[in-house]
GROMACS .gro file of N, CA and C in nm:
model
  300
    1MET      N    1   0.070  -0.163   0.039
    1MET     CA    2   0.008  -0.003   0.021
    1MET      C    3   0.100   0.081   0.025
    2ILE      N    4   0.054   0.244  -0.043
    2ILE     CA    5   0.119   0.343  -0.066
    2ILE      C    6   0.042   0.406   0.001
    3ASN      N    7   0.161   0.505   0.054
    3ASN     CA    8   0.146   0.578   0.157
    3ASN      C    9   0.085   0.727   0.143
    4PRO      N   10   0.023   0.831   0.204
    4PRO     CA   11   0.049   1.007   0.131
    4PRO      C   12   0.146   1.037   0.125
    5GLU      N   13   0.283   0.985   0.228
    5GLU     CA   14   0.363   1.114   0.284
    5GLU      C   15   0.445   1.012   0.072
    6ASP      N   16   0.376   0.901   0.030
    6ASP     CA   17   0.434   0.887  -0.086
    6ASP      C   18   0.429   0.931  -0.205
    7TYR      N   19   0.316   1.016  -0.178
    7TYR     CA   20   0.243   1.085  -0.306
    7TYR      C   21   0.310   1.198  -0.333
    8MET      N   22   0.282   1.297  -0.130
    8MET     CA   23   0.342   1.402  -0.180
    8MET      C   24   0.537   1.417  -0.241
    9LEU      N   25   0.568   1.328  -0.143
    9LEU     CA   26   0.689   1.321  -0.215
    9LEU      C   27   0.698   1.305  -0.420
   10TYR      N   28   0.595   1.211  -0.447
   10TYR     CA   29   0.605   1.218  -0.537
   10TYR      C   30   0.569   1.420  -0.669
   11GLY      N   31   0.519   1.459  -0.553
   11GLY     CA   32   0.411   1.565  -0.653
   11GLY      C   33   0.534   1.681  -0.589
   12PHE      N   34   0.587   1.621  -0.506
   12PHE     CA   35   0.693   1.761  -0.478
   12PHE      C   36   0.801   1.685  -0.562
   13LEU      N   37   0.853   1.551  -0.656
   13LEU     CA   38   0.980   1.537  -0.699
   13LEU      C   39   0.922   1.592  -0.863
   14ALA      N   40   0.750   1.594  -0.902
   14ALA     CA   41   0.701   1.635  -1.020
   14ALA      C   42   0.727   1.774  -1.062
   15PHE      N   43   0.655   1.865  -0.964
   15PHE     CA   44   0.696   2.005  -0.901
   15PHE      C   45   0.859   2.080  -0.942
   16ILE      N   46   0.934   2.000  -0.892
   16ILE     CA   47   1.091   2.064  -0.927
   16ILE      C   48   1.108   2.011  -1.032
   17SER      N   49   1.056   1.888  -1.160
   17SER     CA   50   1.089   1.844  -1.230
   17SER      C   51   1.057   1.982  -1.338
   18LEU      N   52   0.898   1.975  -1.307
   18LEU     CA   53   0.864   2.103  -1.360
   18LEU      C   54   0.963   2.231  -1.442
   19LEU      N   55   0.977   2.248  -1.267
   19LEU     CA   56   1.072   2.352  -1.209
   19LEU      C   57   1.182   2.388  -1.302
   20LEU      N   58   1.210   2.229  -1.352
   20LEU     CA   59   1.417   2.275  -1.368
   20LEU      C   60   1.364   2.258  -1.508
   21VAL      N   61   1.256   2.149  -1.628
   21VAL     CA   62   1.248   2.260  -1.710
   21VAL      C   63   1.217   2.357  -1.808
   22THR      N   64   1.143   2.437  -1.694
   22THR     CA   65   1.096   2.556  -1.744
   22THR      C   66   1.268   2.696  -1.720
   23ILE      N   67   1.313   2.654  -1.635
   23ILE     CA   68   1.418   2.687  -1.623
   23ILE      C   69   1.520   2.705  -1.730
   24ILE      N   70   1.555   2.565  -1.762
   24ILE     CA   71   1.642   2.510  -1.817
   24ILE      C   72   1.575   2.609  -1.995
   25ALA      N   73   1.397   2.578  -1.937
   25ALA     CA   74   1.356   2.686  -2.138
   25ALA      C   75   1.385   2.743  -2.158
   26MET      N   76   1.390   2.845  -1.985
   26MET     CA   77   1.431   3.015  -1.983
   26MET      C   78   1.564   3.039  -2.002
   27LEU      N   79   1.562   2.956  -1.996
   27LEU     CA   80   1.822   2.962  -2.002
   27LEU      C   81   1.791   2.988  -2.137
   28PHE      N   82   1.804   2.875  -2.176
   28PHE     CA   83   1.761   2.892  -2.365
   28PHE      C   84   1.713   2.969  -2.431
   29ARG      N   85   1.587   3.027  -2.353
   29ARG     CA   86   1.527   3.147  -2.418
   29ARG      C   87   1.678   3.255  -2.443
   30GLN      N   88   1.666   3.286  -2.331
   30GLN     CA   89   1.746   3.428  -2.273
   30GLN      C   90   1.868   3.356  -2.402
   31SER      N   91   1.959   3.285  -2.414
   31SER     CA   92   2.072   3.262  -2.430
   31SER      C   93   2.115   3.338  -2.622
   32ARG      N   94   1.956   3.266  -2.624
   32ARG     CA   95   1.907   3.317  -2.781
   32ARG      C   96   1.859   3.469  -2.782
   33ASP      N   97   1.825   3.575  -2.697
   33ASP     CA   98   1.739   3.699  -2.750
   33ASP      C   99   1.946   3.768  -2.715
   34ILE      N  100   2.087   3.724  -2.596
   34ILE     CA  101   2.112   3.798  -2.586
   34ILE      C  102   2.206   3.776  -2.699
   35GLY      N  103   2.204   3.675  -2.752
   35GLY     CA  104   2.258   3.678  -2.902
   35GLY      C  105   2.232   3.775  -2.992
   36ARG      N  106   2.089   3.732  -3.006
   36ARG     CA  107   2.063   3.839  -3.111
   36ARG      C  108   2.106   3.971  -3.091
   37LEU      N  109   2.124   4.040  -2.975
   37LEU     CA  110   2.152   4.132  -2.881
   37LEU      C  111   2.235   4.184  -2.932
   38GLU      N  112   2.324   4.071  -2.948
   38GLU     CA  113   2.481   4.076  -2.906
   38GLU      C  114   2.486   4.086  -3.070
   39GLY      N  115   2.396   4.047  -3.128
   39GLY     CA  116   2.459   4.106  -3.334
   39GLY      C  117   2.396   4.155  -3.373
   40GLN      N  118   2.256   4.244  -3.337
   40GLN     CA  119   2.276   4.398  -3.371
   40GLN      C  120   2.357   4.514  -3.324
   41ILE      N  121   2.392   4.501  -3.124
   41ILE     CA  122   2.488   4.552  -3.118
   41ILE      C  123   2.630   4.577  -3.206
   42SER      N  124   2.683   4.484  -3.267
   42SER     CA  125   2.764   4.457  -3.306
   42SER      C  126   2.787   4.554  -3.483
   43SER      N  127   2.589   4.516  -3.553
   43SER     CA  128   2.591   4.572  -3.647
   43SER      C  129   2.579   4.743  -3.594
   44LEU      N  130   2.483   4.798  -3.504
   44LEU     CA  131   2.462   4.928  -3.418
   44LEU      C  132   2.620   4.928  -3.457
   45THR      N  133   2.744   4.917  -3.411
   45THR     CA  134   2.896   4.933  -3.402
   45THR      C  135   2.961   4.953  -3.504
   46ALA      N  136   2.945   4.886  -3.628
   46ALA     CA  137   2.991   4.888  -3.719
   46ALA      C  138   2.929   5.028  -3.829
   47ARG      N  139   2.783   5.048  -3.801
   47ARG     CA  140   2.710   5.171  -3.912
   47ARG      C  141   2.750   5.288  -3.788
   48ILE      N  142   2.809   5.270  -3.728
   48ILE     CA  143   2.855   5.377  -3.556
   48ILE      C  144   3.007   5.422  -3.688
   49GLU      N  145   3.087   5.366  -3.727
   49GLU     CA  146   3.203   5.345  -3.754
   49GLU      C  147   3.198   5.405  -3.915
   50ARG      N  148   3.088   5.370  -3.931
   50ARG     CA  149   3.100   5.436  -4.078
   50ARG      C  150   3.037   5.563  -4.084
   51LEU      N  151   2.944   5.546  -3.974
   51LEU     CA  152   2.899   5.727  -4.011
   51LEU      C  153   3.026   5.823  -3.949
   52GLU      N  154   3.092   5.783  -3.893
   52GLU     CA  155   3.245   5.836  -3.841
   52GLU      C  156   3.322   5.847  -3.931
   53GLU      N  157   3.312   5.760  -4.038
   53GLU     CA  158   3.448   5.801  -4.130
   53GLU      C  159   3.390   5.855  -4.221
   54GLN      N  160   3.162   5.826  -4.285
   54GLN     CA  161   3.196   5.988  -4.333
   54GLN      C  162   3.204   6.116  -4.285
   55VAL      N  163   3.199   6.116  -4.169
   55VAL     CA  164   3.196   6.281  -4.110
   55VAL      C  165   3.338   6.312  -4.123
   56ALA      N  166   3.451   6.199  -4.134
   56ALA     CA  167   3.597   6.248  -4.108
   56ALA      C  168   3.593   6.304  -4.248
   57ASN      N  169   3.556   6.217  -4.353
   57ASN     CA  170   3.585   6.249  -4.479
   57ASN      C  171   3.469   6.401  -4.530
   58LEU      N  172   3.373   6.427  -4.469
   58LEU     CA  173   3.298   6.551  -4.492
   58LEU      C  174   3.369   6.658  -4.463
   59ARG      N  175   3.398   6.637  -4.316
   59ARG     CA  176   3.528   6.722  -4.267
   59ARG      C  177   3.616   6.814  -4.379
   60GLU      N  178   3.632   6.683  -4.402
   60GLU     CA  179   3.833   6.683  -4.448
   60GLU      C  180   3.725   6.795  -4.587
   61GLN      N  181   3.656   6.774  -4.661
   61GLN     CA  182   3.603   6.810  -4.808
   61GLN      C  183   3.534   6.928  -4.770
   62VAL      N  184   3.506   6.973  -4.650
   62VAL     CA  185   3.429   7.169  -4.605
   62VAL      C  186   3.630   7.141  -4.574
   63ALA      N  187   3.674   7.121  -4.534
   63ALA     CA  188   3.789   7.232  -4.529
   63ALA      C  189   3.874   7.168  -4.696
   64GLU      N  190   3.882   7.164  -4.683
   64GLU     CA  191   3.872   7.178  -4.838
   64GLU      C  192   3.844   7.292  -4.971
   65ILE      N  193   3.691   7.276  -4.929
   65ILE     CA  194   3.637   7.374  -4.939
   65ILE      C  195   3.612   7.567  -4.890
   66ARG      N  196   3.628   7.514  -4.753
   66ARG     CA  197   3.646   7.618  -4.663
   66ARG      C  198   3.785   7.730  -4.726
   67GLY      N  199   3.902   7.667  -4.814
   67GLY     CA  200   4.047   7.692  -4.872
   67GLY      C  201   4.000   7.757  -4.959
   68MET      N  202   3.967   7.689  -5.010
   68MET     CA  203   3.953   7.725  -5.153
   68MET      C  204   3.863   7.882  -5.175
   69LEU      N  205   3.775   7.892  -5.126
   69LEU     CA  206   3.647   8.000  -5.057
   69LEU      C  207   3.809   8.142  -5.009
   70THR      N  208   3.850   8.137  -4.919
   70THR     CA  209   3.922   8.210  -4.884
   70THR      C  210   4.011   8.218  -5.042
   71SER      N  211   4.115   8.109  -5.060
   71SER     CA  212   4.179   8.150  -5.217
   71SER      C  213   4.149   8.239  -5.310
   72LEU      N  214   4.007   8.203  -5.348
   72LEU     CA  215   3.934   8.297  -5.395
   72LEU      C  216   3.844   8.438  -5.360
   73ASN      N  217   3.830   8.446  -5.201
   73ASN     CA  218   3.843   8.606  -5.164
   73ASN      C  219   3.958   8.608  -5.145
   74GLU      N  220   4.094   8.605  -5.092
   74GLU     CA  221   4.192   8.723  -5.104
   74GLU      C  222   4.236   8.788  -5.286
   75ARG      N  223   4.218   8.617  -5.383
   75ARG     CA  224   4.173   8.657  -5.548
   75ARG      C  225   4.094   8.841  -5.571
   76VAL      N  226   3.990   8.803  -5.510
   76VAL     CA  227   3.866   8.908  -5.540
   76VAL      C  228   3.857   9.051  -5.459
   77ASP      N  229   3.945   8.967  -5.389
   77ASP     CA  230   4.019   9.149  -5.288
   77ASP      C  231   4.159   9.226  -5.382
   78LEU      N  232   4.211   9.084  -5.461
   78LEU     CA  233   4.317   9.189  -5.490
   78LEU      C  234   4.270   9.247  -5.663
   79LEU      N  235   4.208   9.217  -5.698
   79LEU     CA  236   4.104   9.235  -5.789
   79LEU      C  237   4.029   9.304  -5.807
   80LEU      N  238   4.002   9.353  -5.665
   80LEU     CA  239   3.909   9.514  -5.651
   80LEU      C  240   3.998   9.641  -5.590
   81ARG      N  241   4.130   9.594  -5.581
   81ARG     CA  242   4.206   9.743  -5.502
   81ARG      C  243   4.280   9.757  -5.605
   82HIS      N  244   4.241   9.733  -5.761
   82HIS     CA  245   4.317   9.787  -5.831
   82HIS      C  246   4.230   9.955  -5.885
   83ARG      N  247   4.331  10.068  -5.956
   83ARG     CA  248   4.293  10.124  -6.040
   83ARG      C  249   4.337  10.123  -6.160
   84HIS      N  250   4.338  10.159  -6.312
   84HIS     CA  251   4.399  10.218  -6.445
   84HIS      C  252   4.474  10.391  -6.383
   85ASN      N  253   4.575  10.387  -6.417
   85ASN     CA  254   4.626  10.476  -6.422
   85ASN      C  255   4.602  10.623  -6.602
   86ASN      N  256   4.638  10.649  -6.611
   86ASN     CA  257   4.602  10.726  -6.777
   86ASN      C  258   4.657  10.680  -6.889
   87ALA      N  259   4.792  10.615  -6.851
   87ALA     CA  260   4.836  10.506  -6.914
   87ALA      C  261   4.807  10.383  -6.931
   88GLY      N  262   4.695  10.347  -6.858
   88GLY     CA  263   4.609  10.216  -6.933
   88GLY      C  264   4.654  10.126  -6.871
   89GLN      N  265   4.765  10.110  -6.712
   89GLN     CA  266   4.757  10.015  -6.655
   89GLN      C  267   4.775  10.020  -6.525
   90VAL      N  268   4.715   9.890  -6.488
   90VAL     CA  269   4.709   9.814  -6.359
   90VAL      C  270   4.766   9.879  -6.273
   91VAL      N  271   4.735   9.949  -6.106
   91VAL     CA  272   4.785   9.987  -6.061
   91VAL      C  273   4.713   9.909  -5.901
   92ILE      N  274   4.756   9.895  -5.806
   92ILE     CA  275   4.735   9.853  -5.713
   92ILE      C  276   4.694   9.906  -5.607
   93THR      N  277   4.611   9.975  -5.571
   93THR     CA  278   4.607  10.064  -5.457
   93THR      C  279   4.613   9.983  -5.339
   94PRO      N  280   4.678  10.040  -5.208
   94PRO     CA  281   4.741   9.975  -5.083
   94PRO      C  282   4.653   9.965  -4.992
   95GLU      N  283   4.613   9.885  -4.910
   95GLU     CA  284   4.510   9.891  -4.757
   95GLU      C  285   4.529  10.013  -4.706
   96GLU      N  286   4.647  10.043  -4.650
   96GLU     CA  287   4.565  10.125  -4.611
   96GLU      C  288   4.678  10.255  -4.682
   97VAL      N  289   4.652  10.350  -4.576
   97VAL     CA  290   4.661  10.471  -4.687
   97VAL      C  291   4.780  10.530  -4.556
   98ALA      N  292   4.885  10.573  -4.574
   98ALA     CA  293   5.024  10.609  -4.485
   98ALA      C  294   5.003  10.752  -4.434
   99ALA      N  295   5.026  10.779  -4.300
   99ALA     CA  296   5.044  10.872  -4.231
   99ALA      C  297   5.108  10.960  -4.272
  100ASP      N  298   5.041  11.116  -4.272
  100ASP     CA  299   5.153  11.189  -4.284
  100ASP      C  300   5.188  11.204  -4.230
   0.00000   0.00000   0.00000
Protein backbone atom coordinates (compact mmCIF):
# COMPACT_ATOMS: atom_id res chain seq x y z
CA MET A 1 0.00 0.00 0.00
CA ILE A 2 1.21 3.53 -0.87
CA ASN A 3 1.36 6.02 1.93
CA PRO A 4 0.19 9.63 1.56
CA GLU A 5 3.75 10.73 2.22
CA ASP A 6 4.77 8.91 -0.99
CA TYR A 7 2.17 10.88 -2.99
CA MET A 8 3.44 14.10 -1.49
CA LEU A 9 7.02 13.14 -2.37
CA TYR A 10 6.04 12.22 -5.97
CA GLY A 11 4.11 15.48 -6.32
CA PHE A 12 7.05 17.47 -4.97
CA LEU A 13 9.45 15.68 -7.34
CA ALA A 14 7.11 16.34 -10.28
CA PHE A 15 6.90 20.02 -9.31
CA ILE A 16 10.71 20.27 -9.05
CA SER A 17 11.07 18.52 -12.44
CA LEU A 18 8.65 20.94 -14.12
CA LEU A 19 10.43 23.84 -12.48
CA LEU A 20 13.80 22.61 -13.79
CA VAL A 21 12.43 22.16 -17.31
CA THR A 22 10.99 25.68 -17.16
CA ILE A 23 14.30 27.11 -15.94
CA ILE A 24 16.21 25.32 -18.72
CA ALA A 25 13.73 26.56 -21.35
CA MET A 26 14.06 30.12 -20.04
CA LEU A 27 17.87 29.79 -20.10
CA PHE A 28 17.84 28.72 -23.77
CA ARG A 29 15.45 31.51 -24.67
CA GLN A 30 17.56 34.12 -22.88
CA SER A 31 20.75 32.87 -24.52
CA ARG A 32 19.07 33.15 -27.93
CA ASP A 33 17.86 36.68 -27.14
CA ILE A 34 21.29 37.68 -25.83
CA GLY A 35 22.92 36.36 -29.01
CA ARG A 36 20.49 38.33 -31.16
CA LEU A 37 21.12 41.48 -29.13
CA GLU A 38 24.89 41.04 -29.44
CA GLY A 39 24.46 40.76 -33.21
CA GLN A 40 22.40 43.94 -33.29
CA ILE A 41 24.97 45.76 -31.15
CA SER A 42 27.82 44.67 -33.42
CA SER A 43 25.91 45.80 -36.52
CA LEU A 44 25.08 49.11 -34.78
CA THR A 45 28.75 49.51 -33.92
CA ALA A 46 29.70 48.93 -37.57
CA ARG A 47 27.16 51.55 -38.66
CA ILE A 48 28.55 54.04 -36.14
CA GLU A 49 32.08 53.40 -37.43
CA ARG A 50 30.91 54.01 -41.01
CA LEU A 51 29.20 57.23 -39.90
CA GLU A 52 32.40 58.37 -38.19
CA GLU A 53 34.33 57.72 -41.40
CA GLN A 54 31.76 59.65 -43.43
CA VAL A 55 31.91 62.57 -40.99
CA ALA A 56 35.72 62.59 -41.23
CA ASN A 57 35.52 62.60 -45.05
CA LEU A 58 32.97 65.41 -45.00
CA ARG A 59 35.13 67.37 -42.57
CA GLU A 60 38.07 67.07 -44.98
CA GLN A 61 35.91 68.18 -47.89
CA VAL A 62 34.59 71.17 -45.93
CA ALA A 63 38.16 72.16 -45.00
CA GLU A 64 39.16 71.92 -48.67
CA ILE A 65 36.19 74.04 -49.75
CA ARG A 66 36.94 76.55 -46.99
CA GLY A 67 40.51 76.87 -48.26
CA MET A 68 39.29 77.33 -51.83
CA LEU A 69 36.86 80.04 -50.70
CA THR A 70 39.58 81.81 -48.75
CA SER A 71 41.84 81.76 -51.80
CA LEU A 72 39.01 83.02 -54.00
CA ASN A 73 38.27 85.77 -51.49
CA GLU A 74 41.91 86.89 -51.54
CA ARG A 75 41.91 86.96 -55.33
CA VAL A 76 38.69 88.95 -55.45
CA ASP A 77 40.16 91.39 -52.92
CA LEU A 78 43.21 91.82 -55.12
CA LEU A 79 40.99 92.32 -58.14
CA LEU A 80 38.85 94.91 -56.41
CA ARG A 81 41.83 96.85 -55.01
CA HIS A 82 43.20 98.00 -58.34
CA ARG A 83 42.77 101.02 -60.53
CA HIS A 84 43.95 102.08 -63.95
CA ASN A 85 46.25 105.06 -64.38
CA ASN A 86 46.21 107.44 -67.33
CA ALA A 87 48.52 105.17 -69.33
CA GLY A 88 46.06 102.25 -68.97
CA GLN A 89 48.28 100.31 -66.59
CA VAL A 90 46.86 98.46 -63.60
CA VAL A 91 47.88 99.90 -60.25
CA ILE A 92 47.04 98.01 -57.06
CA THR A 93 45.86 100.38 -54.38
CA PRO A 94 47.33 99.82 -50.92
CA GLU A 95 45.04 98.67 -48.16
CA GLU A 96 46.16 101.37 -45.77
CA VAL A 97 47.03 104.91 -46.63
CA ALA A 98 50.37 106.04 -45.24
CA ALA A 99 50.07 108.55 -42.44
CA ASP A 100 51.46 112.04 -43.07
